Amino acid sequence: MTDSPAEPTVFERIVAREIPARIVAETDRVIAFHDIAPQAPVHVIVTTKTAAYRDVVGLAQGDPALLAELVAVAQGIAAELADGEFRLVFNTGASAGQTVFHVHAHVLAGNSLAGGLEEGTLAGA
Ligand code: 5GP
């Protein structure tokens, strides 16, 4: 199932190099870059180069191997930029804080994450 939006998302424009980003990892099908508004010492967005999936539910149904690749890239980033441990957040739907409807994970890492799911992790919490 594909459900790409009519207008290119900001992440599609980053993939196309139309918008600059601090890219930290890239494979044939996945790209990762620092979030423009970091919420943790390490806050990296990992997304698919395809804009076919608006959220993790669509990706899991449509291309589970690509979801697994995205998770592997996230793990590599946490190992490279932090101690290898990380929180992986997929905001799914506007009421859960999703603002960019192009499937992506937030890789959050760094020692300030100790203490569990903190207030403010989701927009509007
Ligand atoms: P969402 O709220 O959809 O889960 O996550 C979207 C994320 O994309 C937000 O954390 C936001 O800061 C980030 N973001 C939005 N626009 C840009 C941009 O132009 N560049 C980068 N690097 N991050 C962006």
Tab-separated table of C-alpha atoms and ligand atoms in Angstrom:
chain	number	residue	atom	x	y	z
A	1	MET	CA	0.000	0.000	0.000
A	2	THR	CA	1.306	3.435	-0.817
A	3	ASP	CA	-0.120	6.678	0.373
A	4	SER	CA	2.284	9.408	-0.642
A	5	PRO	CA	1.029	12.964	-0.252
A	6	ALA	CA	0.554	15.248	-3.264
A	7	GLU	CA	3.136	17.803	-2.146
A	8	PRO	CA	6.710	16.747	-1.402
A	9	THR	CA	7.378	16.617	2.319
A	10	VAL	CA	10.330	18.396	3.874
A	11	PHE	CA	12.066	15.032	4.174
A	12	GLU	CA	11.552	14.288	0.491
A	13	ARG	CA	13.196	17.618	-0.227
A	14	ILE	CA	16.122	16.708	2.037
A	15	VAL	CA	16.489	13.383	0.188
A	16	ALA	CA	16.547	15.345	-3.097
A	17	ARG	CA	19.158	17.721	-1.614
A	18	GLU	CA	16.816	20.655	-2.133
A	19	ILE	CA	17.032	21.483	1.583
A	20	PRO	CA	20.327	21.185	3.458
A	21	ALA	CA	20.609	18.804	6.380
A	22	ARG	CA	23.384	17.430	8.562
A	23	ILE	CA	23.379	13.902	7.171
A	24	VAL	CA	24.900	11.266	9.451
A	25	ALA	CA	24.128	8.021	7.612
A	26	GLU	CA	22.826	6.915	4.253
A	27	THR	CA	22.087	3.647	2.466
A	28	ASP	CA	20.431	3.012	-0.883
A	29	ARG	CA	16.999	3.251	0.740
A	30	VAL	CA	17.430	5.085	4.057
A	31	ILE	CA	18.816	8.458	5.083
A	32	ALA	CA	19.505	9.915	8.534
A	33	PHE	CA	20.176	13.493	9.591
A	34	HIS	CA	20.239	15.597	12.748
A	35	ASP	CA	16.852	16.988	13.761
A	36	ILE	CA	16.671	20.744	13.275
A	37	ALA	CA	15.196	21.156	16.789
A	38	PRO	CA	16.947	18.541	18.948
A	39	GLN	CA	15.146	17.234	22.023
A	40	ALA	CA	18.067	15.152	23.330
A	41	PRO	CA	21.893	15.223	23.192
A	42	VAL	CA	21.607	13.002	20.117
A	43	HIS	CA	18.423	13.517	18.101
A	44	VAL	CA	18.578	12.099	14.606
A	45	ILE	CA	15.768	11.542	12.119
A	46	VAL	CA	15.959	8.268	10.194
A	47	THR	CA	13.675	8.137	7.194
A	48	THR	CA	13.100	6.263	3.983
A	49	LYS	CA	14.152	7.718	0.667
A	50	THR	CA	10.807	6.698	-0.731
A	51	ALA	CA	7.904	8.928	0.211
A	52	ALA	CA	5.461	6.081	-0.338
A	53	TYR	CA	4.689	5.518	3.361
A	54	ARG	CA	3.270	8.209	5.603
A	55	ASP	CA	3.861	6.380	8.883
A	56	VAL	CA	5.351	3.278	10.475
A	57	VAL	CA	2.101	1.324	10.190
A	58	GLY	CA	2.076	1.742	6.414
A	59	LEU	CA	5.771	0.885	6.192
A	60	ALA	CA	5.430	-2.229	8.336
A	61	GLN	CA	2.579	-3.451	6.157
A	62	GLY	CA	4.085	-2.444	2.830
A	63	ASP	CA	7.796	-3.127	3.218
A	64	PRO	CA	8.851	-4.754	6.508
A	65	ALA	CA	12.398	-5.269	5.242
A	66	LEU	CA	12.746	-1.528	4.759
A	67	LEU	CA	11.492	-0.971	8.312
A	68	ALA	CA	14.134	-3.417	9.552
A	69	GLU	CA	16.786	-1.538	7.583
A	70	LEU	CA	15.650	1.734	9.141
A	71	VAL	CA	15.993	0.211	12.622
A	72	ALA	CA	19.477	-1.109	11.789
A	73	VAL	CA	20.555	2.356	10.650
A	74	ALA	CA	19.176	3.788	13.912
A	75	GLN	CA	21.230	1.298	15.918
A	76	GLY	CA	24.367	2.222	14.011
A	77	ILE	CA	23.820	5.907	14.694
A	78	ALA	CA	23.361	5.292	18.419
A	79	ALA	CA	26.579	3.272	18.451
A	80	GLU	CA	28.472	5.960	16.584
A	81	LEU	CA	27.126	9.084	18.291
A	82	ALA	CA	26.274	7.753	21.765
A	83	ASP	CA	26.787	4.629	23.854
A	84	GLY	CA	24.734	2.372	21.609
A	85	GLU	CA	21.541	2.639	23.653
A	86	PHE	CA	18.699	4.690	22.335
A	87	ARG	CA	15.005	5.476	22.254
A	88	LEU	CA	13.260	5.009	18.913
A	89	VAL	CA	10.097	7.087	18.489
A	90	PHE	CA	7.626	6.916	15.622
A	91	ASN	CA	5.014	9.594	16.084
A	92	THR	CA	2.004	8.190	14.265
A	93	GLY	CA	-0.803	10.608	13.523
A	94	ALA	CA	-1.222	14.311	14.214
A	95	SER	CA	-2.633	13.819	17.696
A	96	ALA	CA	0.508	11.824	18.584
A	97	GLY	CA	2.729	14.700	17.473
A	98	GLN	CA	3.436	13.692	13.874
A	99	THR	CA	4.007	16.786	11.747
A	100	VAL	CA	5.822	15.318	8.743
A	101	PHE	CA	3.792	12.634	7.001
A	102	HIS	CA	6.729	10.750	5.531
A	103	VAL	CA	7.610	7.784	7.707
A	104	HIS	CA	10.505	8.517	10.040
A	105	ALA	CA	11.923	7.532	13.384
A	106	HIS	CA	13.444	9.809	15.968
A	107	VAL	CA	16.664	8.335	17.383
A	108	LEU	CA	17.075	9.862	20.834
A	109	ALA	CA	20.229	9.083	22.738
A	110	GLY	CA	22.496	10.501	25.389
A	111	ASN	CA	22.615	10.357	29.143
A	112	SER	CA	19.766	12.808	29.737
A	113	LEU	CA	17.339	10.073	28.637
A	114	ALA	CA	17.760	8.270	31.956
A	115	GLY	CA	14.518	8.353	33.900
A	116	GLY	CA	12.105	7.056	31.322
A	117	LEU	CA	9.571	8.620	29.024
A	118	GLU	CA	9.643	12.257	29.962
A	119	GLU	CA	7.005	14.898	29.665
A	120	GLY	CA	7.435	16.704	26.380
A	121	THR	CA	8.618	13.695	24.405
A	122	LEU	CA	5.393	13.961	22.465
A	123	ALA	CA	4.333	17.384	21.226
A	124	GLY	CA	1.603	18.783	23.408
A	125	ALA	CA	2.206	16.356	26.268
B	1	5GP	P1	7.357	14.508	13.742
B	1	5GP	O1	6.829	15.638	14.583
B	1	5GP	O2	6.642	14.441	12.414
B	1	5GP	O3	7.441	13.203	14.429
B	1	5GP	O4	8.870	14.872	13.447
B	1	5GP	C1	9.265	15.818	12.533
B	1	5GP	C2	10.626	16.300	12.971
B	1	5GP	O5	11.259	16.893	11.845
B	1	5GP	C3	10.601	17.360	14.067
B	1	5GP	O6	11.345	16.885	15.181
B	1	5GP	C4	11.262	18.576	13.421
B	1	5GP	O7	12.100	19.289	14.305
B	1	5GP	C5	12.035	17.962	12.269
B	1	5GP	N1	12.184	18.859	11.119
B	1	5GP	C6	11.214	19.582	10.526
B	1	5GP	N2	11.710	20.279	9.489
B	1	5GP	C7	13.037	19.957	9.413
B	1	5GP	C8	14.084	20.356	8.546
B	1	5GP	O8	13.921	21.146	7.611
B	1	5GP	N3	15.320	19.823	8.775
B	1	5GP	C9	15.542	18.940	9.806
B	1	5GP	N4	16.789	18.485	9.933
B	1	5GP	N5	14.575	18.543	10.651
B	1	5GP	C10	13.335	19.042	10.454
